[in-house]
Coordinates of N, CA, C and O in Angstrom, one line a residue:
R1 N 48.5 174.4 -48.5 CA 47.5 173.9 -49.4 C 48.0 173.3 -50.7 O 49.0 173.8 -51.2
K2 N 47.4 172.3 -51.1 CA 47.8 171.7 -52.4 C 46.6 171.6 -53.3 O 45.5 171.3 -52.9
F3 N 46.9 171.9 -54.6 CA 45.9 171.9 -55.6 C 46.3 171.0 -56.7 O 47.5 171.0 -57.1
K4 N 45.4 170.2 -57.3 CA 45.8 169.3 -58.4 C 45.0 169.6 -59.6 O 43.8 169.9 -59.6
A5 N 45.7 169.6 -60.8 CA 45.0 169.8 -62.0 C 45.9 169.1 -63.1 O 47.1 169.1 -63.0
A6 N 45.2 168.4 -64.0 CA 45.9 167.7 -65.0 C 47.0 166.8 -64.4 O 48.1 166.6 -65.0
K7 N 46.7 166.2 -63.3 CA 47.7 165.3 -62.6 C 49.0 165.9 -62.3 O 50.0 165.3 -62.3
I8 N 49.0 167.2 -62.0 CA 50.2 167.9 -61.6 C 49.9 168.6 -60.2 O 48.8 168.7 -59.9
E9 N 50.9 168.9 -59.5 CA 50.7 169.5 -58.2 C 51.5 170.8 -58.1 O 52.6 171.0 -58.5
V10 N 50.7 171.8 -57.5 CA 51.3 173.1 -57.2 C 51.1 173.3 -55.7 O 50.0 173.1 -55.2
T11 N 52.2 173.7 -55.0 CA 52.1 173.9 -53.5 C 52.4 175.3 -53.2 O 53.4 175.9 -53.7
Y12 N 51.6 175.9 -52.3 CA 51.9 177.2 -51.8 C 52.4 177.2 -50.4 O 51.8 176.5 -49.5
Y13 N 53.4 178.0 -50.1 CA 53.9 178.1 -48.7 C 54.0 179.6 -48.4 O 54.4 180.4 -49.3
K14 N 53.6 180.0 -47.2 CA 53.7 181.4 -46.9 C 54.3 181.6 -45.5 O 54.0 180.9 -44.6
N15 N 55.2 182.6 -45.4 CA 55.6 183.1 -44.1 C 55.3 184.6 -44.1 O 54.7 185.1 -45.1
E16 N 55.8 185.3 -43.1 CA 55.4 186.8 -43.1 C 56.1 187.6 -44.2 O 55.6 188.7 -44.6
K17 N 57.1 187.1 -44.8 CA 57.8 187.8 -45.8 C 57.6 187.4 -47.3 O 57.7 188.2 -48.2
V18 N 57.3 186.1 -47.5 CA 57.2 185.6 -48.8 C 56.1 184.6 -49.0 O 56.0 183.7 -48.1
L19 N 55.4 184.6 -50.1 CA 54.5 183.5 -50.5 C 55.3 182.8 -51.6 O 55.7 183.5 -52.6
S20 N 55.6 181.6 -51.4 CA 56.3 180.8 -52.4 C 55.4 179.8 -53.0 O 54.6 179.2 -52.4
V21 N 55.6 179.6 -54.3 CA 54.8 178.6 -55.1 C 55.8 177.6 -55.6 O 56.7 177.9 -56.3
K22 N 55.6 176.3 -55.2 CA 56.4 175.3 -55.7 C 55.7 174.7 -57.0 O 54.6 174.2 -56.9
L23 N 56.3 175.0 -58.1 CA 55.8 174.6 -59.4 C 55.9 173.1 -59.6 O 56.7 172.4 -59.0
P24 N 55.2 172.6 -60.6 CA 55.3 171.1 -60.9 C 56.7 170.6 -61.1 O 57.1 169.5 -60.7
S25 N 57.5 171.5 -61.7 CA 58.9 171.1 -62.0 C 59.8 171.1 -60.7 O 60.9 170.7 -60.7
G26 N 59.3 171.7 -59.6 CA 60.0 171.8 -58.4 C 60.6 173.2 -58.2 O 61.1 173.6 -57.2
R27 N 60.6 174.0 -59.3 CA 61.2 175.4 -59.3 C 60.2 176.2 -58.4 O 59.0 176.2 -58.6
P28 N 60.8 177.1 -57.6 CA 60.0 178.0 -56.8 C 59.7 179.3 -57.5 O 60.5 179.8 -58.3
M29 N 58.6 179.9 -57.2 CA 58.2 181.2 -57.7 C 57.8 182.0 -56.4 O 57.2 181.5 -55.6
F30 N 58.2 183.3 -56.3 CA 58.1 184.0 -55.1 C 57.2 185.3 -55.3 O 57.4 186.0 -56.3
Y31 N 56.4 185.6 -54.3 CA 55.7 186.8 -54.2 C 56.1 187.5 -52.9 O 55.9 186.9 -51.8
H32 N 56.7 188.6 -52.9 CA 57.3 189.3 -51.8 C 56.3 190.1 -51.0 O 55.4 190.7 -51.6
A33 N 56.4 190.1 -49.7 CA 55.6 190.9 -48.8 C 54.1 190.7 -49.1 O 53.3 191.6 -49.3
P34 N 53.6 189.4 -49.1 CA 52.2 189.2 -49.4 C 51.3 189.6 -48.3 O 51.7 189.6 -47.1
R35 N 50.1 190.0 -48.6 CA 49.1 190.4 -47.6 C 47.7 190.4 -48.2 O 47.5 190.6 -49.4
I36 N 46.8 190.2 -47.3 CA 45.4 190.3 -47.6 C 44.9 191.6 -46.9 O 45.1 191.7 -45.7
S37 N 44.4 192.5 -47.7 CA 43.9 193.7 -47.1 C 42.8 194.3 -48.0 O 42.5 193.8 -49.1
E38 N 42.1 195.4 -47.5 CA 41.1 196.0 -48.2 C 41.7 196.8 -49.4 O 42.7 197.5 -49.3
K39 N 41.2 196.6 -50.6 CA 41.7 197.3 -51.8 C 40.8 198.5 -52.0 O 39.6 198.4 -52.3
I40 N 41.4 199.7 -51.9 CA 40.7 200.9 -52.2 C 41.2 201.5 -53.5 O 42.4 201.6 -53.7
V41 N 40.2 201.7 -54.4 CA 40.6 202.3 -55.7 C 39.9 203.6 -55.9 O 38.8 203.9 -55.3
K42 N 40.5 204.4 -56.7 CA 39.9 205.7 -57.1 C 39.4 205.7 -58.5 O 40.1 205.2 -59.4
D43 N 38.2 206.3 -58.7 CA 37.7 206.4 -60.1 C 38.3 207.7 -60.7 O 39.1 208.4 -60.1
K44 N 37.8 208.0 -61.9 CA 38.4 209.1 -62.7 C 38.1 210.4 -62.0 O 38.9 211.4 -62.1
E45 N 37.0 210.5 -61.2 CA 36.7 211.7 -60.5 C 37.4 211.8 -59.2 O 37.2 212.8 -58.4
G46 N 38.1 210.8 -58.7 CA 38.8 210.8 -57.5 C 38.1 210.3 -56.3 O 38.5 210.3 -55.2
N47 N 36.9 209.7 -56.6 CA 36.1 209.1 -55.5 C 36.7 207.7 -55.2 O 37.0 206.9 -56.1
E48 N 36.8 207.4 -53.9 CA 37.3 206.1 -53.5 C 36.2 205.1 -53.4 O 35.1 205.4 -53.0
R49 N 36.6 203.9 -53.7 CA 35.7 202.7 -53.6 C 36.4 201.5 -53.0 O 37.5 201.2 -53.4
N50 N 35.8 200.9 -52.1 CA 36.4 199.7 -51.4 C 35.9 198.5 -52.2 O 34.8 198.2 -52.3
E51 N 36.9 197.8 -52.8 CA 36.6 196.5 -53.5 C 36.7 195.3 -52.6 O 36.6 194.2 -53.2
G52 N 36.9 195.5 -51.3 CA 36.9 194.3 -50.4 C 38.3 193.8 -50.2 O 39.3 194.3 -50.7
A53 N 38.3 192.7 -49.5 CA 39.6 192.0 -49.2 C 40.2 191.4 -50.5 O 39.5 190.7 -51.2
S54 N 41.5 191.7 -50.7 CA 42.2 191.2 -51.9 C 43.6 190.8 -51.5 O 44.1 191.4 -50.5
F55 N 44.2 190.0 -52.2 CA 45.6 189.6 -52.0 C 46.5 190.5 -52.8 O 46.2 190.8 -54.0
S56 N 47.6 190.9 -52.2 CA 48.6 191.7 -53.0 C 50.0 191.3 -52.5 O 50.2 190.6 -51.5
Y57 N 50.9 191.7 -53.3 CA 52.3 191.5 -53.0 C 53.2 192.7 -53.5 O 52.7 193.5 -54.3
L58 N 54.4 192.8 -53.1 CA 55.3 193.8 -53.5 C 56.0 193.4 -54.8 O 56.6 192.4 -54.9
G59 N 55.8 194.2 -55.8 CA 56.4 193.9 -57.1 C 56.5 195.0 -58.1 O 56.1 196.2 -57.7
R60 N 56.9 194.8 -59.3 CA 57.1 195.8 -60.3 C 55.7 196.1 -60.9 O 55.0 195.2 -61.3
L61 N 55.4 197.4 -60.8 CA 54.1 197.8 -61.4 C 54.1 197.9 -62.9 O 55.2 197.8 -63.5
G62 N 53.0 198.1 -63.6 CA 52.9 198.1 -65.0 C 53.5 199.3 -65.7 O 54.0 200.2 -65.1
A63 N 53.4 199.3 -67.0 CA 53.9 200.3 -67.9 C 53.4 201.7 -67.5 O 54.1 202.7 -67.6
K64 N 52.1 201.8 -67.1 CA 51.5 203.0 -66.8 C 52.2 203.7 -65.6 O 52.4 204.9 -65.6
E65 N 52.7 202.9 -64.7 CA 53.5 203.4 -63.5 C 55.0 203.4 -63.8 O 55.8 203.6 -62.9
Q66 N 55.4 203.2 -65.0 CA 56.8 203.2 -65.5 C 57.7 202.2 -64.7 O 58.8 202.5 -64.4
G67 N 57.2 201.0 -64.4 CA 58.0 200.0 -63.8 C 58.4 200.2 -62.4 O 59.4 199.6 -61.9
T68 N 57.8 201.1 -61.6 CA 58.1 201.4 -60.3 C 57.7 200.2 -59.4 O 56.9 199.4 -59.8
V69 N 58.3 200.1 -58.2 CA 57.9 199.0 -57.3 C 56.7 199.5 -56.4 O 56.7 200.6 -55.9
G70 N 55.8 198.6 -56.2 CA 54.6 198.9 -55.4 C 53.8 197.7 -55.1 O 54.1 196.6 -55.4
R71 N 52.6 197.9 -54.6 CA 51.6 196.9 -54.3 C 51.0 196.4 -55.6 O 50.4 197.2 -56.3
V72 N 51.1 195.1 -55.9 CA 50.5 194.5 -57.1 C 49.3 193.7 -56.6 O 49.5 192.8 -55.7
W73 N 48.1 194.1 -57.0 CA 46.9 193.4 -56.6 C 46.5 192.3 -57.6 O 46.7 192.4 -58.8
G74 N 46.1 191.2 -57.0 CA 45.8 190.0 -57.9 C 44.4 189.5 -57.7 O 43.6 190.0 -56.9
W75 N 44.0 188.6 -58.5 CA 42.7 187.9 -58.5 C 43.0 186.5 -59.0 O 44.1 186.2 -59.4
G76 N 42.0 185.6 -58.8 CA 42.2 184.2 -59.2 C 42.8 183.9 -60.5 O 43.7 183.1 -60.7
G77 N 42.4 184.7 -61.5 CA 42.9 184.5 -62.9 C 44.4 184.9 -63.0 O 45.1 184.2 -63.8
K78 N 44.8 185.9 -62.3 CA 46.2 186.3 -62.3 C 47.1 185.2 -61.8 O 48.1 184.8 -62.3
W79 N 46.7 184.6 -60.6 CA 47.5 183.5 -60.0 C 47.5 182.3 -60.9 O 48.6 181.7 -61.0
T80 N 46.4 182.0 -61.5 CA 46.3 180.8 -62.4 C 47.2 181.1 -63.6 O 48.0 180.2 -64.0
E81 N 47.2 182.2 -64.2 CA 48.0 182.6 -65.4 C 49.5 182.5 -65.0 O 50.3 182.0 -65.8
N82 N 49.9 183.0 -63.9 CA 51.3 183.0 -63.5 C 51.8 181.5 -63.4 O 52.9 181.2 -63.9
V83 N 51.0 180.6 -62.8 CA 51.4 179.2 -62.7 C 51.4 178.6 -64.0 O 52.4 177.8 -64.3
V84 N 50.4 178.8 -64.9 CA 50.4 178.2 -66.2 C 51.6 178.7 -67.0 O 52.3 177.9 -67.7
Q85 N 51.9 180.0 -67.0 CA 53.0 180.5 -67.8 C 54.3 180.0 -67.3 O 55.2 179.7 -68.1
A86 N 54.5 180.0 -66.0 CA 55.7 179.5 -65.4 C 55.9 178.0 -65.8 O 57.1 177.6 -66.1
T87 N 54.9 177.2 -65.7 CA 55.0 175.8 -66.1 C 55.3 175.6 -67.6 O 56.1 174.8 -67.9
A88 N 54.7 176.4 -68.4 CA 55.0 176.4 -69.8 C 56.5 176.7 -70.1 O 57.2 176.1 -70.9
R89 N 57.0 177.7 -69.3 CA 58.4 178.1 -69.4 C 59.3 176.9 -69.0 O 60.3 176.6 -69.7
D90 N 58.9 176.2 -68.0 CA 59.7 175.1 -67.5 C 59.7 173.9 -68.6 O 60.7 173.3 -68.8
C91 N 58.5 173.7 -69.2 CA 58.5 172.7 -70.3 C 59.4 173.1 -71.4 O 60.1 172.3 -72.0
L92 N 59.4 174.4 -71.8 CA 60.2 174.9 -72.9 C 61.7 174.7 -72.6 O 62.4 174.2 -73.4
T93 N 62.1 175.2 -71.4 CA 63.5 175.1 -71.1 C 64.0 173.6 -71.0 O 65.1 173.3 -71.3
S94 N 63.1 172.7 -70.5 CA 63.4 171.3 -70.5 C 63.7 170.8 -71.9 O 64.6 170.1 -72.1
S95 N 62.8 171.2 -72.8 CA 63.0 170.8 -74.2 C 64.3 171.4 -74.8 O 65.0 170.7 -75.5
M96 N 64.6 172.6 -74.5 CA 65.8 173.3 -75.0 C 67.0 172.5 -74.5 O 68.0 172.2 -75.3
L97 N 67.1 172.1 -73.2 CA 68.2 171.4 -72.7 C 68.4 170.0 -73.4 O 69.5 169.6 -73.8
R98 N 67.2 169.3 -73.6 CA 67.3 168.0 -74.3 C 67.7 168.2 -75.8 O 68.5 167.4 -76.3
I99 N 67.2 169.2 -76.4 CA 67.6 169.4 -77.8 C 69.1 169.7 -77.9 O 69.8 169.1 -78.7
D100 N 69.6 170.6 -77.0 CA 71.0 170.9 -77.0 C 71.9 169.7 -76.7 O 73.0 169.5 -77.3
Q101 N 71.4 168.8 -75.9 CA 72.2 167.6 -75.5 C 72.1 166.5 -76.5 O 73.1 165.7 -76.7
E102 N 71.0 166.3 -77.2 CA 70.7 165.1 -78.0 C 70.8 165.3 -79.5 O 70.9 164.4 -80.2
I103 N 70.8 166.6 -79.9 CA 70.9 166.8 -81.4 C 72.3 167.5 -81.6 O 72.4 168.7 -81.7
D104 N 73.3 166.7 -81.8 CA 74.7 167.2 -81.8 C 75.0 167.9 -83.2 O 76.0 168.6 -83.3
Y105 N 74.2 167.7 -84.2 CA 74.5 168.3 -85.5 C 73.7 169.6 -85.7 O 73.7 170.2 -86.8
A106 N 73.1 170.1 -84.6 CA 72.3 171.4 -84.7 C 72.7 172.3 -83.6 O 73.1 171.9 -82.5
D107 N 72.7 173.6 -83.9 CA 73.0 174.6 -82.9 C 71.7 175.3 -82.5 O 71.0 175.9 -83.4
L108 N 71.4 175.3 -81.2 CA 70.2 176.0 -80.7 C 70.6 177.5 -80.7 O 71.5 177.9 -79.9
V109 N 70.0 178.3 -81.5 CA 70.4 179.7 -81.7 C 69.4 180.7 -81.2 O 69.8 181.9 -81.0
L110 N 68.2 180.3 -80.9 CA 67.2 181.3 -80.5 C 66.0 180.6 -79.8 O 65.7 179.5 -80.0
H111 N 65.4 181.4 -79.0 CA 64.1 181.0 -78.4 C 63.3 182.2 -78.0 O 63.9 183.3 -77.8
T112 N 62.0 182.1 -78.1 CA 61.1 183.2 -77.7 C 60.2 182.5 -76.6 O 60.5 181.4 -76.2
H113 N 59.2 183.2 -76.2 CA 58.4 182.6 -75.1 C 57.7 181.3 -75.5 O 57.4 180.5 -74.6
D114 N 57.6 181.0 -76.8 CA 57.0 179.7 -77.2 C 57.6 179.0 -78.4 O 57.0 178.2 -79.0
E115 N 58.8 179.5 -78.7 CA 59.5 178.9 -79.9 C 61.0 178.6 -79.6 O 61.6 179.2 -78.8
I116 N 61.5 177.6 -80.3 CA 62.9 177.2 -80.3 C 63.4 177.2 -81.7 O 62.7 176.7 -82.6
G117 N 64.5 177.8 -82.0 CA 65.1 177.8 -83.3 C 66.5 177.2 -83.3 O 67.3 177.5 -82.4
C118 N 66.8 176.4 -84.3 CA 68.1 175.7 -84.4 C 68.7 176.1 -85.8 O 67.9 176.2 -86.8
E119 N 70.0 176.1 -85.9 CA 70.7 176.3 -87.1 C 71.3 174.9 -87.4 O 72.0 174.3 -86.6
V120 N 71.1 174.5 -88.7 CA 71.6 173.2 -89.1 C 71.9 173.1 -90.6 O 71.3 174.0 -91.3
D121 N 72.7 172.2 -91.0 CA 73.0 172.1 -92.4 C 71.7 171.8 -93.1 O 70.9 171.0 -92.6
E122 N 71.5 172.3 -94.3 CA 70.2 172.2 -95.0 C 69.8 170.7 -95.2 O 68.6 170.4 -95.1
G123 N 70.8 169.9 -95.5 CA 70.5 168.5 -95.7 C 69.9 167.7 -94.5 O 69.4 166.7 -94.6
L124 N 70.2 168.3 -93.3 CA 69.7 167.7 -92.1 C 68.5 168.4 -91.5 O 68.0 168.0 -90.4
A125 N 68.0 169.4 -92.1 CA 66.9 170.2 -91.6 C 65.7 169.5 -91.2 O 65.2 169.6 -90.1
Q126 N 65.2 168.6 -92.1 CA 63.9 167.9 -91.8 C 64.1 166.9 -90.7 O 63.3 166.7 -89.8
R127 N 65.3 166.2 -90.7 CA 65.6 165.3 -89.6 C 65.7 166.0 -88.3 O 65.2 165.5 -87.3
C128 N 66.3 167.2 -88.3 CA 66.4 168.0 -87.0 C 65.0 168.4 -86.6 O 64.7 168.3 -85.4
Y129 N 64.2 168.9 -87.5 CA 62.8 169.3 -87.1 C 62.0 168.1 -86.5 O 61.4 168.3 -85.5
D130 N 62.1 166.9 -87.1 CA 61.4 165.8 -86.6 C 61.9 165.4 -85.2 O 61.0 165.1 -84.3
R131 N 63.2 165.5 -85.0 CA 63.7 165.1 -83.7 C 63.3 166.2 -82.6 O 63.0 165.8 -81.5
M132 N 63.4 167.4 -83.0 CA 63.0 168.5 -82.1 C 61.5 168.3 -81.7 O 61.2 168.4 -80.5
H133 N 60.7 168.0 -82.7 CA 59.3 167.8 -82.4 C 59.1 166.7 -81.3 O 58.4 166.8 -80.3
D134 N 59.8 165.5 -81.6 CA 59.7 164.4 -80.7 C 60.1 164.8 -79.3 O 59.5 164.4 -78.3
L135 N 61.2 165.5 -79.2 CA 61.7 165.9 -77.9 C 60.8 166.9 -77.1 O 60.7 166.8 -75.9
M136 N 60.2 167.8 -77.9 CA 59.3 168.8 -77.3 C 58.0 168.2 -76.8 O 57.5 168.7 -75.8
V137 N 57.5 167.2 -77.4 CA 56.2 166.6 -77.0 C 56.4 165.5 -75.9 O 55.5 165.1 -75.3
D138 N 57.7 165.0 -75.8 CA 58.0 164.0 -74.8 C 58.3 164.8 -73.5 O 59.4 165.2 -73.2
L139 N 57.3 164.9 -72.7 CA 57.4 165.7 -71.5 C 58.2 165.1 -70.4 O 58.2 163.9 -70.3
P140 N 58.8 165.9 -69.5 CA 59.5 165.4 -68.4 C 58.5 164.7 -67.4 O 57.3 165.0 -67.5
P141 N 59.0 163.9 -66.5 CA 58.1 163.1 -65.6 C 57.1 164.0 -64.8 O 56.0 163.7 -64.7
W142 N 57.6 165.2 -64.4 CA 56.8 166.1 -63.6 C 55.6 166.7 -64.4 O 54.7 167.2 -63.8
A143 N 55.7 166.7 -65.7 CA 54.7 167.3 -66.6 C 53.8 166.3 -67.3 O 52.9 166.7 -68.1
K144 N 53.9 165.0 -67.0 CA 53.1 164.0 -67.6 C 51.6 164.3 -67.4 O 51.3 164.7 -66.2
G145 N 50.8 164.2 -68.4 CA 49.4 164.5 -68.3 C 49.0 165.9 -68.7 O 47.8 166.2 -69.0
L146 N 50.0 166.8 -68.9 CA 49.7 168.1 -69.4 C 49.4 168.0 -70.9 O 50.1 167.3 -71.7
P147 N 48.4 168.7 -71.4 CA 48.1 168.7 -72.8 C 49.2 169.6 -73.6 O 49.3 170.7 -73.3
I148 N 49.9 168.9 -74.5 CA 50.9 169.7 -75.2 C 51.0 169.2 -76.6 O 50.8 168.0 -76.9
E149 N 51.2 170.1 -77.5 CA 51.5 169.8 -78.9 C 52.4 170.9 -79.4 O 52.5 172.0 -78.8
C150 N 53.1 170.6 -80.5 CA 54.0 171.6 -81.1 C 53.9 171.5 -82.6 O 53.6 170.4 -83.1
K151 N 54.2 172.6 -83.2 CA 54.2 172.6 -84.7 C 55.4 173.5 -85.1 O 55.8 174.4 -84.3
G152 N 55.8 173.4 -86.2 CA 56.9 174.2 -86.7 C 57.1 174.2 -88.2 O 56.2 173.8 -88.9
W153 N 58.3 174.6 -88.6 CA 58.6 174.6 -90.0 C 60.1 174.6 -90.2 O 60.8 174.9 -89.3
V154 N 60.5 174.3 -91.4 CA 61.9 174.4 -91.8 C 62.0 175.5 -92.8 O 61.2 175.6 -93.8
G155 N 63.0 176.4 -92.6 CA 63.2 177.5 -93.5 C 64.6 178.0 -93.5 O 65.4 177.5 -92.6
R156 N 64.9 178.9 -94.4 CA 66.3 179.4 -94.5 C 66.6 180.5 -93.5 O 67.7 180.8 -93.2
R157 N 65.5 181.2 -93.1 CA 65.7 182.3 -92.1 C 64.5 182.3 -91.2 O 63.4 181.8 -91.5
Y158 N 64.7 182.9 -90.0 CA 63.6 183.0 -89.0 C 62.5 183.9 -89.5 O 62.7 184.9 -90.2
R159 N 61.2 183.5 -89.2 CA 60.1 184.3 -89.4 C 59.0 183.9 -88.4 O 59.1 182.8 -87.8
K160 N 58.1 184.8 -88.1 CA 57.0 184.5 -87.2 C 56.0 183.8 -88.0 O 55.5 184.3 -89.1
D161 N 55.6 182.6 -87.6 CA 54.6 181.8 -88.4 C 53.2 182.2 -88.1 O 52.8 182.4 -87.0

């Protein structure tokens, strides 16, 4: 099946062992041991309730289960969020590579899930910021049509804005 949104394409492939998602960048994302089955949940009193057919995969469970491996149950919003976050990550890493290649007077020294930080001589800081901005909003061909903007600041040390 293929789905289109914002002029990008995400493709899903499944065999008995793996559901793979081909992201707009071409990078694959995998869900191991996928299956559709009845989801049975217990309430606080221990009573079981059938929530109907749901999709699940084998993965790392949340903090409550202390990171053990087990069945991870999903819903439409979870799958959408995973694709959106993975695509955002691919946009960020594409920008990081271009910044590292094209701004030779700056050192890329940090990144978080949505930020890139460079170290540069103070006299070149604004020029570096302007160039970083231009590179970050100039999307790779596979991401054309995605709504993106970036903002930042120039400072002597890192801070969360």
